[in-house]
Coordinates of C-alpha atoms and ligand atoms in Angstrom, one line a residue:
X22 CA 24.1 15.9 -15.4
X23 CA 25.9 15.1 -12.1
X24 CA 26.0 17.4 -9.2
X25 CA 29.4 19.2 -7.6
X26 CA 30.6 16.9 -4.8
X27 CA 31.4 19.0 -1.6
X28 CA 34.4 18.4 -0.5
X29 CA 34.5 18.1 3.5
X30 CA 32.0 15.9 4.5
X31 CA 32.3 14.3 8.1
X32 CA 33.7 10.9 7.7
X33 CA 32.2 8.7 10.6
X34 CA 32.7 5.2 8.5
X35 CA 34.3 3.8 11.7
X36 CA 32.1 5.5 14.5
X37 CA 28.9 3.9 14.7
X38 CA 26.7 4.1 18.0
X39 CA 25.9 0.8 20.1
X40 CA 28.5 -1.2 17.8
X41 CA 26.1 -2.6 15.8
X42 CA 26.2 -0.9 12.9
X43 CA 28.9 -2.2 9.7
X44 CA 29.2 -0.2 6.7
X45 CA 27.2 -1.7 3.8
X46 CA 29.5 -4.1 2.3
X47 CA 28.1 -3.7 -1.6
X48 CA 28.6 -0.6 -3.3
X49 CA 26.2 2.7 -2.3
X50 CA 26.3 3.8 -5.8
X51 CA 24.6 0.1 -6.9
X52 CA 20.7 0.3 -7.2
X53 CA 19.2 -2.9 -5.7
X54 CA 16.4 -4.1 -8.3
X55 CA 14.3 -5.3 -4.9
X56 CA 13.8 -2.1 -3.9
X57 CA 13.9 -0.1 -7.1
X58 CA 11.4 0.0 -9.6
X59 CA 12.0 -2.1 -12.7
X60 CA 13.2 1.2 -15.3
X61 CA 15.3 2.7 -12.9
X62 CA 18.9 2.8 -13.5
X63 CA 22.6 4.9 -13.5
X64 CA 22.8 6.7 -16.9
X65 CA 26.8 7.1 -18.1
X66 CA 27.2 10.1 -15.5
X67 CA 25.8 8.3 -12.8
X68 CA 22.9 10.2 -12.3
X69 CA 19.3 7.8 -11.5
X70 CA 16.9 7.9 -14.4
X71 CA 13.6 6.5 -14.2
X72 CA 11.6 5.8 -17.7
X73 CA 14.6 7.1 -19.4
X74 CA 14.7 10.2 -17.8
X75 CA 17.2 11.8 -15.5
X76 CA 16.4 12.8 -11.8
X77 CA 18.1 16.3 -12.1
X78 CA 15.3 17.2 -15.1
X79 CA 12.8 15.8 -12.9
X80 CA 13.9 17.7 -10.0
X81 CA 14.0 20.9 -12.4
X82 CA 10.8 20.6 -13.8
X83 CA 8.2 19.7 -10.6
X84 CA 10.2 20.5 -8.0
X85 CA 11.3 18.6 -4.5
X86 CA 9.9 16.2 -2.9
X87 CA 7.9 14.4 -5.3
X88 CA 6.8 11.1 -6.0
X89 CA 8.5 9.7 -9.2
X90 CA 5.5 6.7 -10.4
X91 CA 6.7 4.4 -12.7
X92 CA 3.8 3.7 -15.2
X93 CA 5.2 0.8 -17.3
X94 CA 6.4 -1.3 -13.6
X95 CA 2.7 -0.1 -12.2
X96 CA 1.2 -2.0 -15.4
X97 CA 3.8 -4.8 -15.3
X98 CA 2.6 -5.7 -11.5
X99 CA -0.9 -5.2 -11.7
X100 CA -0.6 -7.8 -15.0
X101 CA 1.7 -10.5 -12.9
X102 CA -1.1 -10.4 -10.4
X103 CA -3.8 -11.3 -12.8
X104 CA -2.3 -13.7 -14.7
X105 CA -0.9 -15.6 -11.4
X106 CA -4.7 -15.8 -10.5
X107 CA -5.8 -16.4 -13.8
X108 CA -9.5 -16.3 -15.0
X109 CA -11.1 -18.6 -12.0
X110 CA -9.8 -15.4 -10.1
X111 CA -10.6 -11.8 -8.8
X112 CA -7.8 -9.2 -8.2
X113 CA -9.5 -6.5 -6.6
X114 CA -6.4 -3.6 -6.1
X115 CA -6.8 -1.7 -2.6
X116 CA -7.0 1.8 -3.4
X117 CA -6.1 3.0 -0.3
X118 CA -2.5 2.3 -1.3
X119 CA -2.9 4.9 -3.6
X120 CA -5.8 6.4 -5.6
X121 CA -5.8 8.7 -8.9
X122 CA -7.7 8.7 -12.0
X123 CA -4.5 7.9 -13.5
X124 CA -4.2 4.9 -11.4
X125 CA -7.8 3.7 -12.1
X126 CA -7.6 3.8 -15.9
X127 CA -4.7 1.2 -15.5
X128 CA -5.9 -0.8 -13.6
X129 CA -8.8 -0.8 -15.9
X130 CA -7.3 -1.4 -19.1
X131 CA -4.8 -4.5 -17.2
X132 CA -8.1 -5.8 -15.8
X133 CA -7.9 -5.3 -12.8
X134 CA -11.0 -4.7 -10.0
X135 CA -10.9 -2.1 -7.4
X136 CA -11.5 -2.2 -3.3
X137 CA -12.4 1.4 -2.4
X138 CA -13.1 2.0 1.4
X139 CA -14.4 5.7 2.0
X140 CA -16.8 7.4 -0.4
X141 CA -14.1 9.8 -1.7
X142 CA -12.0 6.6 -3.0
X143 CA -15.6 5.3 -4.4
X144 CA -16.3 8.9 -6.1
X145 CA -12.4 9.0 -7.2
X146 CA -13.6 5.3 -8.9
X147 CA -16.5 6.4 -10.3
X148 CA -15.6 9.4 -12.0
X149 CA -12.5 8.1 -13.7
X150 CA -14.9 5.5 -15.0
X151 CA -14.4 2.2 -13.4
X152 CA -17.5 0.2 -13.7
X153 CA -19.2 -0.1 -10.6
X154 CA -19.7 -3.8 -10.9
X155 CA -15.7 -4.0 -10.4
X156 CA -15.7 -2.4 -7.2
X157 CA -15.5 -3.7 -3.5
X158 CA -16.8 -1.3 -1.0
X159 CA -15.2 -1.9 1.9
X160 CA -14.8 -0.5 5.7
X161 CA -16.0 -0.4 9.1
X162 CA -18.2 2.1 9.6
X163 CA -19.5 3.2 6.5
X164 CA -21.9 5.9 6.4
X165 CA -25.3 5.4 5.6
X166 CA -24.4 8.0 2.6
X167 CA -22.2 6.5 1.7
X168 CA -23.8 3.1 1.4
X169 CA -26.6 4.5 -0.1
X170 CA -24.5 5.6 -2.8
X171 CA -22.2 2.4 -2.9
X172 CA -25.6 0.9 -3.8
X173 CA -27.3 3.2 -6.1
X174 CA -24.1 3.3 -7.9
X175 CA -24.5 -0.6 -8.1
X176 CA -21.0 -1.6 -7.1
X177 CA -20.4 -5.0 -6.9
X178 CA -20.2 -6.0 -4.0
X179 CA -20.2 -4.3 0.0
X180 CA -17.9 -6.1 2.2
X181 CA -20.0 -6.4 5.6
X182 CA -18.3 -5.6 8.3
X183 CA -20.5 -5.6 11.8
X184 CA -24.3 -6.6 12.7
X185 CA -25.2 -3.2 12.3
X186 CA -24.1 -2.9 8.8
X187 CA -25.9 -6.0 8.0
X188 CA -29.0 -4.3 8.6
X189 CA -28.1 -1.1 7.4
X190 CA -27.6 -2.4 4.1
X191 CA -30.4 -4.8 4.1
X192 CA -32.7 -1.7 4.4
X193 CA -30.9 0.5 2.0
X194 CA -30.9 -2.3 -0.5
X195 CA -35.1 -3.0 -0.8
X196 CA -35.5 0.9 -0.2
X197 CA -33.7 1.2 -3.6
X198 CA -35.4 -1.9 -5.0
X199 CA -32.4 -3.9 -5.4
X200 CA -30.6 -7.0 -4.5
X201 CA -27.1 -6.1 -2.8
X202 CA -24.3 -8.6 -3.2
X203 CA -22.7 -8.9 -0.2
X204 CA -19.6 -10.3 1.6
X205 CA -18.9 -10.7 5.4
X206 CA -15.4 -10.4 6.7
X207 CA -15.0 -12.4 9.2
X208 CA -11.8 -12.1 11.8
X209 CA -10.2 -15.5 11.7
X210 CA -8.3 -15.2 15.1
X211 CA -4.6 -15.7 13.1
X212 CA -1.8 -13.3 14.4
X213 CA 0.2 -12.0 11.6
X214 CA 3.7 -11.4 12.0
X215 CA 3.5 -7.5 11.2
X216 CA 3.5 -4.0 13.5
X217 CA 0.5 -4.1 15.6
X218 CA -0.8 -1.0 13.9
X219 CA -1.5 -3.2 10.3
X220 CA -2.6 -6.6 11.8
X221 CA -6.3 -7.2 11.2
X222 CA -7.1 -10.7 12.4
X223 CA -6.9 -10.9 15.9
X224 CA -9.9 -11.0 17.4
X225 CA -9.0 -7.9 19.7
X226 CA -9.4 -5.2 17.0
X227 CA -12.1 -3.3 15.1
X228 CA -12.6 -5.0 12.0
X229 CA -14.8 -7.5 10.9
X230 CA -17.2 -10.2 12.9
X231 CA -15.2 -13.3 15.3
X232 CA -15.3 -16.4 13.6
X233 CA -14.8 -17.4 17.7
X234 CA -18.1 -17.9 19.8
X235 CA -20.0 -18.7 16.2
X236 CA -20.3 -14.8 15.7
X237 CA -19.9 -15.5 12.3
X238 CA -22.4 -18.2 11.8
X239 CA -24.9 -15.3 13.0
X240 CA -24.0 -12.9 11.1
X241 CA -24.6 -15.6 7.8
X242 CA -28.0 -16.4 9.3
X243 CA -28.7 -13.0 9.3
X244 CA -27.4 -12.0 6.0
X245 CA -29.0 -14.9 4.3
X246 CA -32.6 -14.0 6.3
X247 CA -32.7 -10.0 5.2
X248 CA -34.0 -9.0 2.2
X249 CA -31.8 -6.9 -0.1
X250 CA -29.0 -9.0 0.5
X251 CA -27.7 -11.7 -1.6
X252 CA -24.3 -13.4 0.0
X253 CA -21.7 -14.4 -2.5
X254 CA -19.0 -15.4 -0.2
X255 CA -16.5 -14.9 3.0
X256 CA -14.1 -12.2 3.4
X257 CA -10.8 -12.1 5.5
X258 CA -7.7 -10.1 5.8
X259 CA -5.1 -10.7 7.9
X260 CA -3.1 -7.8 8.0
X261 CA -0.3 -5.8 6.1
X262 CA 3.3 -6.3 5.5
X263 CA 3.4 -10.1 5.9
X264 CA 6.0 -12.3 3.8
X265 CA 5.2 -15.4 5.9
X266 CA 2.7 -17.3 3.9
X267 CA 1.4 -19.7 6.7
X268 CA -1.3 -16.8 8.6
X269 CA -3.0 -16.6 4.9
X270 CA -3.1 -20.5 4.7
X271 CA -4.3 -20.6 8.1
X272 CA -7.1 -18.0 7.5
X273 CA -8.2 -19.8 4.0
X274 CA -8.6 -23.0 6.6
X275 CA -10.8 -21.2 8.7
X276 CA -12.7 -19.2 5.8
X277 CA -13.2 -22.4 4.6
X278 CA -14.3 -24.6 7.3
X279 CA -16.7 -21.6 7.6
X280 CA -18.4 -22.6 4.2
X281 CA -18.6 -26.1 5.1
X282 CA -20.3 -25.2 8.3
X283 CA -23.1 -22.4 5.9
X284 CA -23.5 -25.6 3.9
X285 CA -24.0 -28.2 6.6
X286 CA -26.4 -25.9 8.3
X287 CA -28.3 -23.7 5.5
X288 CA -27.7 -26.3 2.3
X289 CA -26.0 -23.4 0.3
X290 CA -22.5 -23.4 -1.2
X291 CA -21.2 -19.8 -1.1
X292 CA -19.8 -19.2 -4.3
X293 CA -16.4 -17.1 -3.5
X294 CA -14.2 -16.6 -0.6
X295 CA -11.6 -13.1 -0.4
X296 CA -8.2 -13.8 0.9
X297 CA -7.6 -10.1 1.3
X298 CA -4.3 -8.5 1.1
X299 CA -1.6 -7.9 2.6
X300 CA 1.6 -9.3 1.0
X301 CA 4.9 -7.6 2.1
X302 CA 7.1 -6.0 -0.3
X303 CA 11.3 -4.7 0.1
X304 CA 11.5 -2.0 1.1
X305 CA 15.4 -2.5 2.1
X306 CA 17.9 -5.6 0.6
X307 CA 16.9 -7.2 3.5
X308 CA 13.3 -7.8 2.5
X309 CA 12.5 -10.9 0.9
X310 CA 8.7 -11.0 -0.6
X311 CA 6.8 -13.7 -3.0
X312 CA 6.6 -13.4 -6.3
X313 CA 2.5 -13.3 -7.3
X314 CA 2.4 -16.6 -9.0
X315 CA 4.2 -17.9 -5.9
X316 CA 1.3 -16.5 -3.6
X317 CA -1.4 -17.4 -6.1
X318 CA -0.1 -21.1 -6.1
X319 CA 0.2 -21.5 -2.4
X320 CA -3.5 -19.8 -1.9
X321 CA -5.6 -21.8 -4.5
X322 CA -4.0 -25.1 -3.2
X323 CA -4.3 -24.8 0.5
X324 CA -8.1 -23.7 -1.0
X325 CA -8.7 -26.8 -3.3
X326 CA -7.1 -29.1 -0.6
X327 CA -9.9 -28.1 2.1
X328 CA -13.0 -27.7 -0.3
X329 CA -12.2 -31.5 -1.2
X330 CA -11.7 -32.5 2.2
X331 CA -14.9 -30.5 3.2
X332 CA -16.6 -31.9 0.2
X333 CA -17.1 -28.4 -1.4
X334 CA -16.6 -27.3 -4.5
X335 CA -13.9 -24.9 -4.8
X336 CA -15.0 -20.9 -4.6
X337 CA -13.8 -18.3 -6.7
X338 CA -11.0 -16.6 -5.2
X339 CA -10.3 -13.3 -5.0
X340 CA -7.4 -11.0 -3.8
X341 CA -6.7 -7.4 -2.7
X342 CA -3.4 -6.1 -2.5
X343 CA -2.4 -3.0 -2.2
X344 CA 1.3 -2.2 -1.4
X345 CA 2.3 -5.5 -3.8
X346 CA 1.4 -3.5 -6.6
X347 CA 1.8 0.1 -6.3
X348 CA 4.7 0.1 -3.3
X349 CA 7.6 -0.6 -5.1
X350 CA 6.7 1.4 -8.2
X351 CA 7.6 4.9 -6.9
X352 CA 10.3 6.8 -5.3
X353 CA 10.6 10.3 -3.5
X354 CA 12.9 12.5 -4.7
X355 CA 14.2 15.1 -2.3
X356 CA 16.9 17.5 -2.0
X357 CA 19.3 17.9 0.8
X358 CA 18.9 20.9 2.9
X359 CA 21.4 20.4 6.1
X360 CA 23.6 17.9 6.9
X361 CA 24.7 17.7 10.8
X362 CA 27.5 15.4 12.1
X363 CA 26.9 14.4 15.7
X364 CA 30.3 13.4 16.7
X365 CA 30.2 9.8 17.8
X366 CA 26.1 9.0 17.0
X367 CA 25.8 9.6 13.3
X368 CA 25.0 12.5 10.7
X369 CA 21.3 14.1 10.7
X370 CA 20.8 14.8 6.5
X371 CA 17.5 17.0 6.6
X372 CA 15.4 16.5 3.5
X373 CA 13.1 19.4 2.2
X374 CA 9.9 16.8 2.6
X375 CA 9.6 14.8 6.0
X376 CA 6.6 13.2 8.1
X377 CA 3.9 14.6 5.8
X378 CA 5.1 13.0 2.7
X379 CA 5.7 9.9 4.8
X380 CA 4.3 9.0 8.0
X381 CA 5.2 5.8 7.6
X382 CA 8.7 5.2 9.8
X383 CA 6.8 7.6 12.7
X384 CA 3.4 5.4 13.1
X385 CA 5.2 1.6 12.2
X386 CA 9.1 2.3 12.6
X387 CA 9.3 1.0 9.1
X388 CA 12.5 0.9 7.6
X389 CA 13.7 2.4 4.3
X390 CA 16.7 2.5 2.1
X391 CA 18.2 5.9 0.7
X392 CA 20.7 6.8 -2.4
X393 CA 22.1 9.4 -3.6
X394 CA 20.8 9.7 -7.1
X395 CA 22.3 13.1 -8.5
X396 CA 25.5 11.3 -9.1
X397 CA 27.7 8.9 -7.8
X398 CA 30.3 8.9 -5.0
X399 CA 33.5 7.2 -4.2
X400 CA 33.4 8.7 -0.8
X401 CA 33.3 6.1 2.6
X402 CA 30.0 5.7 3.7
X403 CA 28.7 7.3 6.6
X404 CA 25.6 6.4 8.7
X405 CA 23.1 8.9 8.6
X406 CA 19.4 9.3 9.2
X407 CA 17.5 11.3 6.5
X408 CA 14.9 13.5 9.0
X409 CA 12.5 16.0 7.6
X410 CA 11.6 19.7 8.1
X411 CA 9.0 19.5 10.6
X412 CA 9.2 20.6 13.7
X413 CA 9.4 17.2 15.6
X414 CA 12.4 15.2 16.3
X415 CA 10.0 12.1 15.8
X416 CA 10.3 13.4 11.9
X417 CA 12.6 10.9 10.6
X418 CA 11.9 9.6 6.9
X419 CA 15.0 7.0 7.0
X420 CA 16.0 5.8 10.4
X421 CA 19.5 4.4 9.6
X422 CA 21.5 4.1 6.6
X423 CA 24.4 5.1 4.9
X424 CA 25.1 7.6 2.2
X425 CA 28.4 8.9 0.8
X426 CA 30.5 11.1 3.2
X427 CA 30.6 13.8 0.8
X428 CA 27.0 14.8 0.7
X429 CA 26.5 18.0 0.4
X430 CA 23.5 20.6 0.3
X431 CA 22.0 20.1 -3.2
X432 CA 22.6 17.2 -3.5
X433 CA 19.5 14.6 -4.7
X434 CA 18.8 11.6 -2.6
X435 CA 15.9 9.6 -3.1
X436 CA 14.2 6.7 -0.9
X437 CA 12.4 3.9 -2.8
X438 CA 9.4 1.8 -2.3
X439 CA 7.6 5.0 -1.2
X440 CA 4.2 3.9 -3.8
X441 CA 2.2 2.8 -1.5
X442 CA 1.2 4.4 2.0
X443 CA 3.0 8.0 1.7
X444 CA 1.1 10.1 -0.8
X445 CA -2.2 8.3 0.1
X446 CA -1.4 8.8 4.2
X447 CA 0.2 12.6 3.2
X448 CA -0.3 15.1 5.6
X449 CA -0.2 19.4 5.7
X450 CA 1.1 19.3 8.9
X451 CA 3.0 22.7 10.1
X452 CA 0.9 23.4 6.5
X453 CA 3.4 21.9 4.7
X454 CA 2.3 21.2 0.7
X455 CA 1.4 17.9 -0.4
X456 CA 3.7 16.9 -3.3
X457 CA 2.9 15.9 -6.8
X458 CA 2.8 12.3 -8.3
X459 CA 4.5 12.7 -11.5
X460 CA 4.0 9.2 -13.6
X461 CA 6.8 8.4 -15.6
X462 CA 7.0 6.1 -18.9
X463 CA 9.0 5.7 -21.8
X464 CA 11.1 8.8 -21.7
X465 CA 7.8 10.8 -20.6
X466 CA 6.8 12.3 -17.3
X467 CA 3.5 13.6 -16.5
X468 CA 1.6 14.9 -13.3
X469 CA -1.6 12.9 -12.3
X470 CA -1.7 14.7 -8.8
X471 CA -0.5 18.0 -8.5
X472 CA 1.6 19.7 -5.7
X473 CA -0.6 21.6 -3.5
X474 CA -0.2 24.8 -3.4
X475 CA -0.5 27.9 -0.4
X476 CA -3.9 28.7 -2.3
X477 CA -5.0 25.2 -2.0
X478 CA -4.2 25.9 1.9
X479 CA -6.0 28.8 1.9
X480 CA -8.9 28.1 0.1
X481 CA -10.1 25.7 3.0
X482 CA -9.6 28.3 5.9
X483 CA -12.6 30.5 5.5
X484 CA -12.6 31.9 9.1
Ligands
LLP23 N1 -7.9 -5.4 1.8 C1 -8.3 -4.9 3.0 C2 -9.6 -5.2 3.5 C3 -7.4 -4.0 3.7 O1 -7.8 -3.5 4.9 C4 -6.2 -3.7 3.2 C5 -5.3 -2.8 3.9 C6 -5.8 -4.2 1.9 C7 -6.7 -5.1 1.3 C8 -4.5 -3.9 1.3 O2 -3.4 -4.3 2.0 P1 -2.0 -4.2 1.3 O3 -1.9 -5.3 0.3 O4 -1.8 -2.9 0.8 O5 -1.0 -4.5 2.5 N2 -1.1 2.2 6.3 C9 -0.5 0.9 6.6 C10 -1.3 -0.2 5.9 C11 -2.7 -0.3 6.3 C12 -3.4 -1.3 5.5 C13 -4.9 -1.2 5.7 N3 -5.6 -2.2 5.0 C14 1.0 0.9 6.1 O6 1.4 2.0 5.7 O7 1.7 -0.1 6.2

């Protein structure tokens, strides 16, 4: 089914603000596979279909905005990973991307580990079934709770994250009789080209222990003194968003060197060493990221080149993205409420979904693409900015792009590469309703987390 174009759109293909902005030279009805997940495609009518199944019978049937998962691509990515890393190798995928029960019976049946870091991701784990031995428990400041159940739940392993925790685990660990495997992640001092907000291995930030001024020589000695603890390895992440390759090899350097200096001084070999995650993904044509066999080739070189120059054998690696695997494999669908041409700026296309379905472009500028997916257009493009419902002017979803001049209310537009990030960082602001992820495969859609509804809303106010 294709949608009524409206006839009198504004036309502002030649009035662009600060002369910088060109009209798109390739064609807006054309789907680019980077930013796209892998079944989506034009049906004969031009309308988008995902999984074999038309946006306009998505739209009917669980409403706008939603998140449109695409099962088969979700599977497809979270099998590229492991086999790039192959059996000498951990994938652990970071839930805080995005978490569902759905999501961890994939990843278990692909074979996949998980990295939870909040006791509501670890209880999400545990209930749909993941064995605890597969999960990374990860953050902080952890709760003693939530350690205690980390533990008694016998995940497998706690990623250490301050001298506190250290302890706090240590004492948790032999008051439940039991022998925690442990990591500590250590801040390698490597600044990642990403928005300040998602870079993690500076030393001027919260996470982890300085490898600077031997903090994290102590915090081994320590570790390897306590009781409760046994250390299995080294933990860094850099940071989010990064295509540049060179801050991971840097930090594998460093994590390494580390090992060398543990050996030299305490005659043990640590046995594995977490890279983290991290790895950028397109989210417009623009964006150029690695494949994972690319990234898992460049990380266990730059690994096995230092262990033999350090005289170590080489660790078992292990890896945690997030975003790699779940970012590009959903799209929100929403439908176009207003559409206002400011003469001589651009058009303002308000969406029915906004800054609580995706904070993303108000807390990190990030960029987006947009297309119209209820059918296609011949109409000149127009620069717009898609901007939500709420009541903000900071509220934009897509910051600039074009769509077809004759958009019209109704009309379904859709912005890709929303997977990771939106649903999990979704918000009720100005009480707005958290939308559904609807997983789609093989001419099948299904919910696996509902749309919230005003009960749902109401139901927590008990004043
Ligand atoms: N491992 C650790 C220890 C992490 O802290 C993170 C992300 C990951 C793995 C996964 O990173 P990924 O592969 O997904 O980039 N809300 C921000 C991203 C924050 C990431 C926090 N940690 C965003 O929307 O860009």
């Amino acid at each position: 089914m294709s949608r009524s174009a409206h006839p009198a759109g504004p036309r502002h293909a030649d009035v662009y603000p600060e002369g910088h902005y060109t009209a798109p030279a390739t064609d807006l009805n054309e789907l680019d596979p980077k930013v796209w997940s892998r079944t989506v495609t034009r049906d004969a009518d031009g309308a988008l279909t995902v999984g074999g199944i038309e946006v306009a019978r998505l739209a009917e049937e669980f409403g706008t905005p939603a998140y449109f998962l695409d099962e088969s691509d979700f599977r497809a990515r979270c099998r590229a990973w492991a086999d790039a890393f192959g059996p000498d190798a951990d994938v652990f995928y970071a839930g805080k991307a995005f978490l569902s029960r759905a999501v961890v019976r994939w990843l278990q049946e692909e074979g996949l580990n998980l990295d939870v870091c909040s006791g509501g991701e670890l209880a999400t784990a545990l209930d749909a079934g993941m064995p605890a031995e597969r999960i990374a428990f990860h953050g902080n400041n952890k709760t003693v709770a939530e350690i205690e159940r980390a533990v008694e739940a016998g995940v497998g392993r706690i990623v250490l994250d301050s001298f506190q925790e250290i302890v706090r685990v240590s004492h948790i660990a032999q008051r439940l009789g039991v022998r925690q495997r442990v990591q500590i992640r250590v801040t390698v001092g490597v600044e990642a080209h990403t928005h300040e907000f998602i870079a993690t291995a500076h030393e001027d930030q919260k996470f982890g222990i300085a490898l600077a001024d031997g903090q994290a020589a102590e915090a081994v000695r320590r570790a390897l003194t306590l009781d409760g603890l046994e250390l299995i390895g080294i933990h860094s992440h850099i940071g989010s968003q990064i295509f540049d390759m060179a801050g991971f090899e840097v930090s594998a350097r460093r994590v390494v060197q580390l090992l060398a200096e543990i050996r030299d001084e305490h005659g043990v070999e640590l046995p594995e060493i977490d890279l983290g995650g991290g790895l950028g993904i397109a989210y417009t044509s623009e964006d150029d990221p690695r494949e994972p066999h690319e990234i898992a080739k460049a990380l266990s070189d730059i690994v096995t080149r230092e262990c033999e120059s350090a005289g170590l054998r080489t660790p078992r690696i292990s890896v945690e993205p997030g975003r790699a695997i779940v970012g590009p494999t959903a799209f929100t669908l929403y439908e176009v409420g207003t559409i206002k041409p400011l003469e001589g700026l651009r058009t303002y296309v308000s969406v029915d979904g906004g800054m609580s379905d995706n904070i993303r472009t108000a807390l990190y500028d990030a960029e987006y693409s947009v297309a119209l997916v209820s059918r296609t257009s011949d109409a000149e493009p127009m620069l717009v900015r898609v901007v939500g419902k709420h009541c903000e002017s900071g509220d934009i979803v897509v910051k600039d792009a074009f769509l077809p001049s004759d958009l019209a209310p109704g009309d379904l537009i859709a912005v890709p590469a929303t997977g990771a990030y939106c649903r999990s960082m979704a918000s009720n602001y100005n009480h707005a309703l958290r939308p559904p992820v609807v997983a789609v495969r093989d001419g099948q859609a299904r919910v696996i987390v509902r749309r919230e509804t005003e009960e749902d809303l109401l139901r927590l106010d008990v004043g």
